Amino acid sequence: MSLYLDHLAALQRQAESALERTGFDMLLIASGIEKFAFLDDRPYLFQPNPHFKHWLPLTKHPHCWLAVRPGKKPRVVYFQPDDYWHVPPSAPSGEWVDAVELIVIREPETAAQALADLVTSRTAILGEADAALPGLTPNNPELLLNLLHWARGVKTPYELEQMRAAQRRAVPAHRAARQAFMAGASEAEIHRAYLAASGHTDRDLPYGNIVGLNEHAAVLHYQYQDASPPAEVRSFLIDAGAEVNGYASDITRTWAARGHDEFAALIAAMEVEQLGLVDEVREGVDYRDIHLSAHRRIARVLRRAGIVAMDEEAMVEEGVTKPFFPHGIGHLLGLQVHDVGGFMAAEDGSVADKPEGHRYLRLTRPLQAGMVVTIEPGLYFIPMLLRELRASKHAAQVDWAVVERLSRYGGIRIEDDVACRAAGEAPENLTRDAFASA
Ligand code: GLY
Ligand code: MN
Ligand code: MN
């Protein structure tokens, strides 16, 4: 059997079990609708319901529906309008077509008729409110969603293959971006080099590229791209991914320009710790402990670089690493860049709390084989947070001359996508594997 058909069979089993446990007799999933700007005829970028693209490699397909019934093939209602203003979705093709019962519709409203023979009062309908059609109002049952979101944390072999492919798509683009940086390109030019090498446009990236030169690297989700390069180019942070069949990669690299050895050494020190953290991705490990380990490791980097003169444990204990590393160590990755289910303690939806004082951590769940997570430690010089540190009782332990010198580089983030393997096995670093084989 193919990996895709295996994946579909696994989802069918998960769905049947979830339906039975929650008392529903059918699962109906809306892909979503195309949305328009207020008082305008320009559509927003279509973002499919992740539940829909979990089953089908269809990401540019609004107004479609998927019906999952116990013991039967799924039914796909496929919207393919007659349209000469736009290119309509092509005729259904691919491995999924033979695995489903297919109904092609030309008008969005026709979906209600195409599903009328299946829908009962015990139908779970997943989707946004605006996807509703007469008799098909999304109810998004919470218990059922919990079961599905919990299961989605562990990837099928098919999903891991898509995610490996999403790495292979991003890696040449990261290389092209670095080359453009070394050649003195502007942020906008680097971004275009990335798009060209990945084959993406801005329309189909899994998230907006973060491309920051110098101080811009200190803005965690820097959203602009300057058209001209700064007078002196010192450093470069790029956080950019790629997408394959609805699955994302999420990769960050930081580079120093030639001659900026102090910052290059800081990057090298962070890379050692980042690789150490990747190695902590093991079955049964509490991901919160990896986050706390990151703070201890960053304390070591801060002390050795002469930035903070404090005992490493005390540095973490007193929260002095936080202004330098003010985000979580990572998150679940998959159909969404920040994939769902990160705070679940169990499939019933109970919550695994964040460690006290670490409100930006997005994953608090124990690791299981087949989960894909990011490991993305950072060390930044963020003026707003440094001002607070300077006003604190720890200010005297900070070498502000070093901070000022390093602030010109903005900051460092190094991010890999990592699959957890079975107990006792080292993790699979999807990102580094793709760099190594490119
Ligand atoms: N690219 C966003 C993140 O790393 O979480
Ligand atoms: Mn990222
Ligand atoms: Mn990330």
Short mmCIF file of C-alpha atoms and ligand atoms in Angstrom, two decimals:
data_model
loop_
_atom_site.label_atom_id
_atom_site.label_comp_id
_atom_site.label_asym_id
_atom_site.label_seq_id
_atom_site.Cartn_x
_atom_site.Cartn_y
_atom_site.Cartn_z
CA MET A 1 0.00 0.00 0.00
CA SER A 2 1.22 3.54 -0.67
CA LEU A 3 2.17 5.86 2.16
CA TYR A 4 -0.76 8.12 1.28
CA LEU A 5 -3.32 5.31 1.34
CA ASP A 6 -1.89 4.13 4.66
CA HIS A 7 -2.24 7.67 5.97
CA LEU A 8 -5.85 7.83 4.81
CA ALA A 9 -6.60 4.51 6.46
CA ALA A 10 -5.06 5.76 9.71
CA LEU A 11 -7.18 8.92 9.62
CA GLN A 12 -10.28 6.83 8.93
CA ARG A 13 -9.55 4.68 11.99
CA GLN A 14 -8.94 7.76 14.14
CA ALA A 15 -12.13 9.39 12.92
CA GLU A 16 -14.27 6.28 13.44
CA SER A 17 -13.00 5.89 16.97
CA ALA A 18 -13.53 9.60 17.74
CA LEU A 19 -17.07 9.50 16.32
CA GLU A 20 -17.97 6.47 18.36
CA ARG A 21 -16.57 7.94 21.56
CA THR A 22 -18.40 11.22 21.13
CA GLY A 23 -21.73 9.86 19.87
CA PHE A 24 -21.64 11.29 16.35
CA ASP A 25 -22.35 9.27 13.25
CA MET A 26 -20.54 11.31 10.64
CA LEU A 27 -17.71 13.80 10.33
CA LEU A 28 -18.15 16.56 7.79
CA ILE A 29 -15.26 18.92 7.05
CA ALA A 30 -15.57 22.18 5.11
CA SER A 31 -12.44 23.30 3.28
CA GLY A 32 -13.50 26.93 3.84
CA ILE A 33 -14.68 29.76 1.66
CA GLU A 34 -12.92 32.43 -0.33
CA LYS A 35 -13.18 35.75 1.58
CA PHE A 36 -13.21 39.27 0.22
CA ALA A 37 -11.99 42.61 1.52
CA PHE A 38 -14.71 44.91 2.88
CA LEU A 39 -16.65 46.67 0.08
CA ASP A 40 -14.26 45.17 -2.43
CA ASP A 41 -13.94 42.34 -4.91
CA ARG A 42 -10.36 41.45 -4.00
CA PRO A 43 -10.10 38.11 -2.19
CA TYR A 44 -7.85 37.43 0.78
CA LEU A 45 -5.39 34.59 0.44
CA PHE A 46 -7.33 31.38 0.94
CA GLN A 47 -6.27 29.41 4.04
CA PRO A 48 -7.77 25.93 4.00
CA ASN A 49 -9.24 24.33 7.10
CA PRO A 50 -6.29 22.24 8.35
CA HIS A 51 -8.66 19.33 9.06
CA PHE A 52 -9.49 19.26 5.37
CA LYS A 53 -5.92 19.23 4.09
CA HIS A 54 -5.07 16.56 6.65
CA TRP A 55 -7.03 14.13 4.47
CA LEU A 56 -6.45 15.52 1.01
CA PRO A 57 -3.47 17.24 -0.64
CA LEU A 58 -5.78 20.08 -1.70
CA THR A 59 -4.69 23.51 -0.48
CA LYS A 60 -6.13 25.90 -3.07
CA HIS A 61 -9.66 24.53 -2.97
CA PRO A 62 -12.34 26.65 -1.29
CA HIS A 63 -15.98 25.50 -1.12
CA CYS A 64 -15.12 21.79 -0.98
CA TRP A 65 -16.41 19.30 1.59
CA LEU A 66 -15.27 15.97 2.94
CA ALA A 67 -17.67 13.49 4.55
CA VAL A 68 -16.24 10.67 6.67
CA ARG A 69 -18.54 7.79 7.57
CA PRO A 70 -17.75 4.60 9.48
CA GLY A 71 -17.07 1.67 7.19
CA LYS A 72 -17.41 3.63 3.93
CA LYS A 73 -15.12 5.51 1.58
CA PRO A 74 -15.00 9.23 2.34
CA ARG A 75 -17.12 11.38 0.06
CA VAL A 76 -15.45 14.45 -1.45
CA VAL A 77 -17.57 17.26 -2.81
CA TYR A 78 -15.17 19.01 -5.15
CA PHE A 79 -15.88 22.58 -6.19
CA GLN A 80 -14.77 23.27 -9.74
CA PRO A 81 -16.63 26.30 -11.06
CA ASP A 82 -17.04 27.33 -14.64
CA ASP A 83 -14.98 30.50 -14.52
CA TYR A 84 -13.17 32.45 -17.21
CA TRP A 85 -12.00 35.24 -14.87
CA HIS A 86 -9.82 32.88 -12.87
CA VAL A 87 -8.20 29.51 -13.35
CA PRO A 88 -10.58 27.06 -11.68
CA PRO A 89 -9.17 24.06 -9.81
CA SER A 90 -8.08 21.42 -12.30
CA ALA A 91 -10.04 18.19 -12.72
CA PRO A 92 -9.55 15.96 -9.66
CA SER A 93 -6.37 13.95 -10.04
CA GLY A 94 -3.94 12.11 -7.83
CA GLU A 95 -3.91 9.11 -5.59
CA TRP A 96 -6.77 10.36 -3.46
CA VAL A 97 -9.32 10.27 -6.29
CA ASP A 98 -9.77 6.49 -6.32
CA ALA A 99 -9.86 6.36 -2.54
CA VAL A 100 -12.98 8.50 -2.28
CA GLU A 101 -16.50 8.83 -3.59
CA LEU A 102 -16.27 11.96 -5.72
CA ILE A 103 -18.95 14.51 -6.54
CA VAL A 104 -17.94 17.55 -8.61
CA ILE A 105 -20.02 20.71 -8.15
CA ARG A 106 -20.00 23.99 -10.10
CA GLU A 107 -21.76 26.21 -7.51
CA PRO A 108 -20.82 26.38 -3.81
CA GLU A 109 -24.47 26.00 -2.69
CA THR A 110 -24.85 22.68 -4.53
CA ALA A 111 -22.75 21.06 -1.79
CA ALA A 112 -25.82 20.95 0.47
CA GLN A 113 -27.64 18.71 -2.03
CA ALA A 114 -24.53 16.61 -2.65
CA LEU A 115 -24.44 15.78 1.08
CA ALA A 116 -28.16 15.76 1.94
CA ASP A 117 -28.43 11.95 1.87
CA LEU A 118 -25.68 11.64 4.53
CA VAL A 119 -26.34 14.42 7.04
CA THR A 120 -28.17 13.56 10.26
CA SER A 121 -28.76 15.40 13.51
CA ARG A 122 -25.65 13.60 14.82
CA THR A 123 -23.24 14.97 12.24
CA ALA A 124 -20.10 16.70 13.49
CA ILE A 125 -19.32 19.57 11.13
CA LEU A 126 -15.84 21.09 11.29
CA GLY A 127 -15.23 24.48 9.79
CA GLU A 128 -15.55 28.23 10.20
CA ALA A 129 -18.98 29.74 10.73
CA ASP A 130 -18.95 31.41 7.31
CA ALA A 131 -18.67 28.02 5.55
CA ALA A 132 -22.27 27.24 6.57
CA LEU A 133 -24.82 26.19 3.97
CA PRO A 134 -28.51 25.42 4.59
CA GLY A 135 -28.56 22.32 6.82
CA LEU A 136 -24.74 22.38 7.16
CA THR A 137 -23.81 24.62 10.07
CA PRO A 138 -20.39 23.94 11.56
CA ASN A 139 -20.75 22.83 15.20
CA ASN A 140 -17.07 21.97 15.88
CA PRO A 141 -17.76 19.62 18.83
CA GLU A 142 -15.06 20.27 21.39
CA LEU A 143 -14.59 16.70 22.61
CA LEU A 144 -14.26 15.39 19.08
CA LEU A 145 -11.82 18.16 18.16
CA ASN A 146 -9.72 17.30 21.23
CA LEU A 147 -9.45 13.68 20.13
CA LEU A 148 -8.46 14.66 16.59
CA HIS A 149 -6.01 17.35 17.69
CA TRP A 150 -4.34 15.01 20.14
CA ALA A 151 -3.91 12.36 17.43
CA ARG A 152 -2.57 14.91 14.96
CA GLY A 153 0.46 15.49 17.17
CA VAL A 154 1.91 12.19 15.96
CA LYS A 155 2.67 12.13 12.25
CA THR A 156 2.04 9.21 9.91
CA PRO A 157 4.91 8.01 7.69
CA TYR A 158 3.22 9.84 4.78
CA GLU A 159 3.22 13.09 6.74
CA LEU A 160 6.89 12.70 7.68
CA GLU A 161 7.67 12.27 3.97
CA GLN A 162 5.84 15.51 3.11
CA MET A 163 7.71 17.28 5.88
CA ARG A 164 11.06 15.98 4.67
CA ALA A 165 10.13 17.25 1.20
CA ALA A 166 9.24 20.65 2.70
CA GLN A 167 12.81 20.77 4.11
CA ARG A 168 14.31 19.90 0.74
CA ARG A 169 12.33 22.72 -0.81
CA ALA A 170 13.50 25.29 1.74
CA VAL A 171 17.18 24.37 1.98
CA PRO A 172 18.36 25.59 -1.47
CA ALA A 173 16.44 28.79 -0.80
CA HIS A 174 18.23 29.31 2.52
CA ARG A 175 21.51 28.85 0.65
CA ALA A 176 20.48 31.36 -2.02
CA ALA A 177 19.45 33.83 0.67
CA ARG A 178 22.80 33.52 2.40
CA GLN A 179 24.61 34.08 -0.89
CA ALA A 180 22.55 37.20 -1.55
CA PHE A 181 23.40 38.45 1.96
CA MET A 182 27.12 37.83 1.39
CA ALA A 183 26.86 39.78 -1.88
CA GLY A 184 25.43 42.79 -0.02
CA ALA A 185 21.78 42.46 -1.05
CA SER A 186 18.90 44.30 0.63
CA GLU A 187 16.27 42.49 2.68
CA ALA A 188 13.84 42.68 -0.24
CA GLU A 189 16.43 41.27 -2.64
CA ILE A 190 17.29 38.45 -0.24
CA HIS A 191 13.59 37.65 0.06
CA ARG A 192 13.25 37.49 -3.73
CA ALA A 193 16.31 35.23 -3.96
CA TYR A 194 14.62 32.95 -1.42
CA LEU A 195 11.38 32.86 -3.39
CA ALA A 196 13.15 32.15 -6.67
CA ALA A 197 15.16 29.26 -5.24
CA SER A 198 12.20 27.69 -3.40
CA GLY A 199 9.76 28.09 -6.26
CA HIS A 200 7.40 29.84 -3.87
CA THR A 201 5.64 33.15 -4.24
CA ASP A 202 4.43 35.23 -1.32
CA ARG A 203 1.03 33.63 -1.89
CA ASP A 204 1.96 30.09 -0.92
CA LEU A 205 4.68 30.37 1.73
CA PRO A 206 3.70 28.59 4.96
CA TYR A 207 4.30 31.92 6.80
CA GLY A 208 5.68 35.30 5.88
CA ASN A 209 9.47 35.24 5.54
CA ILE A 210 11.37 36.97 8.33
CA VAL A 211 14.41 38.57 6.71
CA GLY A 212 16.32 40.93 9.00
CA LEU A 213 19.67 42.66 8.55
CA ASN A 214 21.59 44.11 11.52
CA GLU A 215 19.29 45.43 14.29
CA HIS A 216 16.21 44.06 12.50
CA ALA A 217 17.30 40.60 13.66
CA ALA A 218 16.22 41.68 17.16
CA VAL A 219 12.57 41.85 16.12
CA LEU A 220 11.26 38.34 16.66
CA HIS A 221 8.68 38.46 13.86
CA TYR A 222 10.16 41.32 11.81
CA GLN A 223 7.59 41.85 9.08
CA TYR A 224 9.12 44.37 6.64
CA GLN A 225 11.76 44.11 3.96
CA ASP A 226 13.79 47.22 3.26
CA ALA A 227 14.34 47.84 -0.44
CA SER A 228 17.91 49.11 0.05
CA PRO A 229 20.74 47.57 2.05
CA PRO A 230 22.02 49.46 5.12
CA ALA A 231 25.30 51.36 4.76
CA GLU A 232 27.12 48.60 6.64
CA VAL A 233 25.80 45.05 6.50
CA ARG A 234 26.86 43.20 9.67
CA SER A 235 24.44 40.34 10.29
CA PHE A 236 21.50 38.49 8.82
CA LEU A 237 18.68 36.47 10.35
CA ILE A 238 16.29 34.54 8.12
CA ASP A 239 13.31 32.57 9.37
CA ALA A 240 11.68 31.02 6.33
CA GLY A 241 10.03 27.76 5.38
CA ALA A 242 8.43 25.95 2.49
CA GLU A 243 5.25 23.99 1.89
CA VAL A 244 4.60 20.59 0.30
CA ASN A 245 1.09 19.13 0.03
CA GLY A 246 -0.07 21.32 2.90
CA TYR A 247 2.86 20.55 5.24
CA ALA A 248 5.32 23.20 6.41
CA SER A 249 8.96 23.55 7.24
CA ASP A 250 10.09 26.33 9.61
CA ILE A 251 13.81 27.06 9.52
CA THR A 252 15.95 29.87 10.93
CA ARG A 253 19.58 30.67 10.31
CA THR A 254 21.73 33.59 11.45
CA TRP A 255 24.92 34.71 9.72
CA ALA A 256 27.68 37.20 10.40
CA ALA A 257 29.20 39.28 7.62
CA ARG A 258 32.91 38.79 6.93
CA GLY A 259 35.14 40.40 9.55
CA HIS A 260 32.51 40.41 12.30
CA ASP A 261 34.23 37.73 14.32
CA GLU A 262 32.82 38.49 17.75
CA PHE A 263 29.28 37.97 16.49
CA ALA A 264 30.33 34.92 14.43
CA ALA A 265 31.75 33.38 17.63
CA LEU A 266 28.48 34.05 19.45
CA ILE A 267 26.55 32.31 16.66
CA ALA A 268 28.93 29.34 16.88
CA ALA A 269 28.40 29.14 20.66
CA MET A 270 24.63 29.20 20.17
CA GLU A 271 24.82 26.51 17.52
CA VAL A 272 26.59 24.14 19.93
CA GLU A 273 23.75 24.62 22.43
CA GLN A 274 21.07 24.35 19.72
CA LEU A 275 22.44 20.97 18.65
CA GLY A 276 22.51 19.89 22.29
CA LEU A 277 18.85 20.84 22.62
CA VAL A 278 17.93 18.94 19.45
CA ASP A 279 19.47 15.86 21.01
CA GLU A 280 17.10 16.24 23.98
CA VAL A 281 14.10 15.51 21.71
CA ARG A 282 13.43 11.99 22.96
CA GLU A 283 10.30 9.97 23.56
CA GLY A 284 8.89 10.55 27.05
CA VAL A 285 10.78 13.80 27.59
CA ASP A 286 8.68 16.69 28.86
CA TYR A 287 9.15 19.43 26.26
CA ARG A 288 8.96 22.02 29.07
CA ASP A 289 12.25 20.61 30.35
CA ILE A 290 13.87 21.29 26.97
CA HIS A 291 12.70 24.89 27.25
CA LEU A 292 14.21 25.18 30.73
CA SER A 293 17.38 23.50 29.52
CA ALA A 294 17.60 26.17 26.82
CA HIS A 295 17.68 28.87 29.50
CA ARG A 296 20.54 27.10 31.29
CA ARG A 297 22.45 26.76 28.04
CA ILE A 298 21.89 30.38 27.10
CA ALA A 299 23.15 31.37 30.57
CA ARG A 300 26.36 29.54 29.71
CA VAL A 301 26.68 31.42 26.42
CA LEU A 302 25.99 34.76 28.12
CA ARG A 303 28.61 34.12 30.81
CA ARG A 304 31.31 32.84 28.47
CA ALA A 305 30.79 35.71 26.03
CA GLY A 306 31.30 38.16 28.88
CA ILE A 307 27.78 39.57 28.57
CA VAL A 308 26.54 38.62 32.05
CA ALA A 309 28.90 37.95 34.98
CA MET A 310 26.69 35.72 37.11
CA ASP A 311 26.62 32.14 38.21
CA GLU A 312 24.68 30.31 35.46
CA GLU A 313 22.12 28.77 37.78
CA ALA A 314 21.52 32.08 39.51
CA MET A 315 21.17 33.76 36.12
CA VAL A 316 18.31 31.40 35.21
CA GLU A 317 16.81 31.51 38.69
CA GLU A 318 16.73 35.32 38.72
CA GLY A 319 15.25 35.52 35.22
CA VAL A 320 18.27 37.25 33.71
CA THR A 321 18.27 34.97 30.64
CA LYS A 322 14.69 35.99 29.79
CA PRO A 323 15.35 39.40 28.23
CA PHE A 324 17.89 37.71 25.96
CA PHE A 325 15.64 34.72 25.13
CA PRO A 326 12.06 35.98 25.39
CA HIS A 327 10.22 33.26 23.45
CA GLY A 328 9.57 29.54 23.69
CA ILE A 329 12.08 26.91 22.59
CA GLY A 330 9.66 25.73 19.90
CA HIS A 331 6.34 24.21 18.95
CA LEU A 332 4.60 21.40 17.13
CA LEU A 333 4.91 21.61 13.35
CA GLY A 334 2.85 20.06 10.56
CA LEU A 335 -0.22 21.22 8.65
CA GLN A 336 0.12 24.50 10.53
CA VAL A 337 3.40 26.16 11.37
CA HIS A 338 2.27 26.43 14.96
CA ASP A 339 0.38 23.16 14.94
CA VAL A 340 -2.59 22.55 17.22
CA GLY A 341 -2.61 20.51 20.38
CA GLY A 342 0.56 21.85 21.97
CA PHE A 343 -0.99 22.46 25.39
CA MET A 344 -2.90 19.20 25.72
CA ALA A 345 -2.07 16.98 28.70
CA ALA A 346 -4.27 14.18 27.35
CA GLU A 347 -6.73 13.51 24.55
CA ASP A 348 -9.66 14.66 26.74
CA GLY A 349 -8.46 18.23 26.35
CA SER A 350 -7.01 18.72 29.82
CA VAL A 351 -4.28 21.32 29.77
CA ALA A 352 -0.56 20.95 30.49
CA ASP A 353 0.44 24.27 32.02
CA LYS A 354 3.38 26.36 30.91
CA PRO A 355 6.25 26.58 33.39
CA GLU A 356 5.58 29.57 35.64
CA GLY A 357 6.90 32.76 34.12
CA HIS A 358 7.28 31.29 30.60
CA ARG A 359 4.13 32.48 28.91
CA TYR A 360 5.34 32.27 25.31
CA LEU A 361 6.07 28.55 25.27
CA ARG A 362 3.71 26.92 22.73
CA LEU A 363 4.26 23.25 23.59
CA THR A 364 3.95 21.67 27.02
CA ARG A 365 3.19 18.10 26.06
CA PRO A 366 5.37 15.03 26.68
CA LEU A 367 7.13 13.96 23.50
CA GLN A 368 5.97 10.88 21.61
CA ALA A 369 7.64 9.10 18.70
CA GLY A 370 6.39 10.61 15.45
CA MET A 371 5.93 14.13 16.76
CA VAL A 372 7.68 16.88 14.84
CA VAL A 373 8.80 19.89 16.84
CA THR A 374 10.99 22.88 16.23
CA ILE A 375 14.05 23.61 18.34
CA GLU A 376 14.75 27.31 18.04
CA PRO A 377 16.82 28.88 20.79
CA GLY A 378 17.61 32.56 20.40
CA LEU A 379 19.81 35.23 21.93
CA TYR A 380 18.72 38.76 21.13
CA PHE A 381 19.57 42.34 22.00
CA ILE A 382 16.09 43.86 22.19
CA PRO A 383 16.20 47.52 23.28
CA MET A 384 12.83 47.38 25.10
CA LEU A 385 13.84 44.36 27.20
CA LEU A 386 17.39 45.59 27.80
CA ARG A 387 16.00 48.86 29.20
CA GLU A 388 14.09 46.83 31.79
CA LEU A 389 17.19 44.80 32.64
CA ARG A 390 19.21 47.98 33.00
CA ALA A 391 16.68 49.26 35.52
CA SER A 392 16.77 46.00 37.50
CA LYS A 393 18.96 44.94 40.40
CA HIS A 394 21.01 42.78 38.02
CA ALA A 395 22.20 45.68 35.88
CA ALA A 396 25.62 45.72 37.54
CA GLN A 397 26.28 42.12 36.45
CA VAL A 398 25.84 43.02 32.77
CA ASP A 399 28.72 44.35 30.68
CA TRP A 400 26.84 47.12 28.89
CA ALA A 401 29.74 47.94 26.60
CA VAL A 402 29.62 44.39 25.22
CA VAL A 403 25.83 44.60 24.98
CA GLU A 404 26.08 47.84 23.04
CA ARG A 405 28.65 46.38 20.64
CA LEU A 406 26.59 43.25 20.03
CA SER A 407 23.31 45.14 19.75
CA ARG A 408 24.39 46.28 16.29
CA TYR A 409 23.82 42.67 15.15
CA GLY A 410 20.28 42.40 16.47
CA GLY A 411 20.30 38.82 17.58
CA ILE A 412 20.59 35.14 16.83
CA ARG A 413 18.04 32.40 16.25
CA ILE A 414 18.84 28.92 14.99
CA GLU A 415 15.84 26.74 14.22
CA ASP A 416 15.65 23.12 13.08
CA ASP A 417 12.65 20.85 12.62
CA VAL A 418 13.07 17.62 14.53
CA ALA A 419 11.16 14.34 14.55
CA CYS A 420 11.02 12.42 17.81
CA ARG A 421 11.84 8.74 17.39
CA ALA A 422 11.05 5.65 19.47
CA ALA A 423 12.43 5.37 23.01
CA GLY A 424 16.21 5.13 23.13
CA GLU A 425 16.68 6.43 19.59
CA ALA A 426 18.34 9.70 18.67
CA PRO A 427 15.99 12.22 17.02
CA GLU A 428 15.78 12.78 13.28
CA ASN A 429 16.91 16.31 12.44
CA LEU A 430 14.85 16.89 9.30
CA THR A 431 16.50 20.25 8.64
CA ARG A 432 20.16 19.27 9.04
CA ASP A 433 19.59 16.07 7.05
CA ALA A 434 18.26 18.17 4.17
CA PHE A 435 21.20 20.59 4.38
CA ALA A 436 23.63 17.66 4.42
CA SER A 437 22.16 15.97 1.36
CA ALA A 438 21.51 19.13 -0.70
N1 GLY B 1 8.47 31.13 12.02
C1 GLY B 1 7.79 31.32 13.26
C2 GLY B 1 8.36 30.46 14.29
O1 GLY B 1 9.50 30.10 14.22
O2 GLY B 1 7.70 30.07 15.22
MN MN B 2 10.57 30.00 12.44
MN MN B 3 9.19 28.01 14.72
#
